[in-house]
Amino acid sequence: MDRSRAALIGLLLVPAVFLALFYLYPLVSILAVGLAPGGQPDLSGFIEIVTSAYYRDTLGFTVAQAVLSTALTLLLALPGAYVFARYDFPAKSLLMALATLPFVLPTVVVAAAFSALVGPRGLVNEGLMAVFGLESPPVQLERTLAIILIVHVFYNYAVALRIIGGYWANQNPRMEEAARVLGAAGWRLWWEIRLPVLRPALLAAGVLVFIFTFTSFGVVLILGGPRFATLEVEIYRQTANLLNLPMAAGLSLVQIGLMFVMLAVYTRMQRRVSADVVSAASAARPPRTRRARALVSGNLLFIAVMLFAPLLALVVRSFTVGGGGFTTRYYELLFTNVRGSVLFVPPVRAVGNSLVFALATTALAVALGLITVYLLSQRGSKWANWLDPLFMLPLATSAVTLGFGYIIALDEPPLNLRASPLLIPLAHTLVAMPFVVRSVLPAKRSITPHLPEAARVLGASPWRVWRWVDLPLISRGLIVGAMFAFTVSMGEFGASLFIARPDAPTMPVVIFRLLGQPGAANYGQALAMSVLLMVVCAVGFILIERLRTAGMGEF
Amino acid sequence: MLEIRDVVLSFGDLPVLRGISLAAAEGEIVCLLGPSGCGKTTLLRVVAGLETPARGDVIFAGRSVREVPVHRRGFGLMFQDFALFPHMDVAGNVAFGLKMQAVPAAERQRQVQEVLSLVGLAGFERRDVAKLSGGEKQRVALARSLAPSPRLLMLDEPLGSLDAALRERLVIEIREIIKQVGRTALYVTHDQHEAFAIADRIAIMNEGRFEQVGMPEAVYRRPASAFVARFLGLNNILPVAGREGNRIRTAVGQFRLEAHADAEAVLLHPDGFEPSAAGSPEVIAGLVERRVFLGDAYQFQLRAGGVGLMFKLPAQADGLPQVGENMSVRLLPEYVVPLNGRDGVNG
């Protein structure tokens, strides 16, 4: 008994030490820089920051754009959720899966895609200029709030659709019929029954979308231009452009605090949403009336256009930028190290870097994730209740904050990893590990205790129980988690931008640098690289979707 | 009061209602009884307006409700799973229909209290519906459908999700409440005992048609078809092998039929058996295959003429044979029931 207890504690130490070194230590360092800049506790700098008009404006914009994005997303997703909950139509689950694709697409890819669609050199503008013989691009969306909101809807539509639609489909359809029999119809049905019943799902989806857009970084940085800055973007600018570390630290502290509050709120709501699920027979029917058919096809058209127009534009433009018809020139350019380029290496080297980092991340995240799952699923364990949220903490921390923490904590003794190739996989593992845990834990928890007991009675040692009973049963979740870890690492932008070494950039970093440079050659290469990254992430996504068990999962 | 005229409805290629007609008088409780999938719930939904029939009509108080949308019909419908609104308390659920009718708040509150005390839930107004027991939920659902004083009350397996003991008690209560408020009611169930207890009249449904409509006693004593007999657990069904005038011949013996002597099958109703001396012409003789003690009676299975007959005899009767012994019984003439159709006849 004591030996197994010691083994358990030893096991616990592995993820605990990892978390302490590569998560808590950088965070504490931010705290130190922010609240005790000279080694002594000194709140004056922090107070000055949070009371300044500049800070107030940044926070104000961050909140405002998040509120607008959330409202817009919910408004657009509500009819979609209704369609998915109420109607059956061909390829329904495929469409639902496809709508989720943006979830795994890196922000730089999406930014590049929207630039290729509606940017000054985008398909829409080029087409309009050609048709109407215009001198300048008529659609000016770049560097506007509108494009930020549009991209936020692109990203979060499916999140809201899944949560609300899934919850809705699980509601008893008789409830609505009961209301109709009792005399409710039209707006009263929405106001008295549908919306109140959906309230938990609307709130959960709203909070989640708010969190995602509140911490929006790449989209605002690339598409918003210098006029717009969320807290995240401001942390980056203060660090990278202005070298104002105390300011960045102060902003990070605010960010961390707000994120913890929002995540705590979300966790509570999410629990309600999953607790309220009653399995009712599916009420989905094929659309029979003309109105129903119009509603279904309208929503599906919206999803298709919103989803595929930018991605298609990205692919098309990567072959056609600069006029002169179809060319593979930009893909070829990726292999050359152009003199005077912003990069020190041929861009294609970033593909190799990203793959190596992603594989290392996957291995690390799976190993640590499995240990964590094992600890969390110990029956009757007193720790599980507070361990679970502890290991989810990295999700509550923005990648930018994490990257910033690494810069100030891990580039000097006692732990100097500045030159280590491990730095990026370590940061990515922190972001990816919660995905592994969330993918595997439900499968592990669904194994009834009788299964391992039966195996033990039949003579299996603890190791063989794990190997022949647990592992096969969690294998799907494990593969899904591994694929998540891989795609998350491939697309990770915020932390990488801080910590990637100039001679070993990742694909998203290269795309970002190229997008920031003038000239068709740079722009074309950025699009070409984005296409490559998109393909990798899409393949990972397809594997995830095929293996994932039906339903919403735990996200 | 209510008249259902020749209603036809299909789900895709699947015919669900194949020409259903039924009338219910004011204040009458009509029970739709049948196996699952027979269309009884769908018929209820047609009357409620939740399904639109391909053909046929529903007439209420002399007027067709075909063009009246669900929320304007003013009927009450109680669902099998109750479908209580989870975001409202007990009073909110019960008051919902009144609110839709724009009944003023004070009046609404009075009526809610009245209905709640009618169903025995006075004082439950502020309770969370999710935290009620099954029986309490059932009462809230009943109260909710009664509160707006519907012109017609429909109940779709309202006791289906409750346990047997509770069901037996509540079915009597529901009948008393419906009779007290004097509503016309359609009651759907697949449980014959529930149907017998609650109904003024029973309509037995099978594959989208009525097999028989009548008083509970009549349906039980004289089932019209082999399907009805079997559904009610009356399984001594024999094909008619030959006939002379009003006498028919079966595998276990000859019987006299007062009417319908042309029937192709008969039911030997298990309630009409009594022990008899061997040798008389209408006696059924056979071997006791099974004898089960039920407390007040014995359940016998008698093998006669290659057929197994089931019946009960009072436990007080003397000299009942043991398993493996020979036995002679007689069937009272009015318990030989002619059946329509040959479907389901054994042998």
Coordinates of C-alpha atoms in Angstrom, one line a residue, chain A residues 89 126 128 225 414 443 469 500:
Chain A
F89 CA -30.6 17.0 -44.3
E126 CA -9.2 42.6 -58.0
L128 CA -14.3 44.6 -58.9
G225 CA -3.2 47.5 -38.1
P414 CA 19.1 29.8 -13.1
A443 CA -12.8 7.8 -22.2
V469 CA -7.7 -3.0 -20.9
A500 CA 11.3 31.6 -31.8

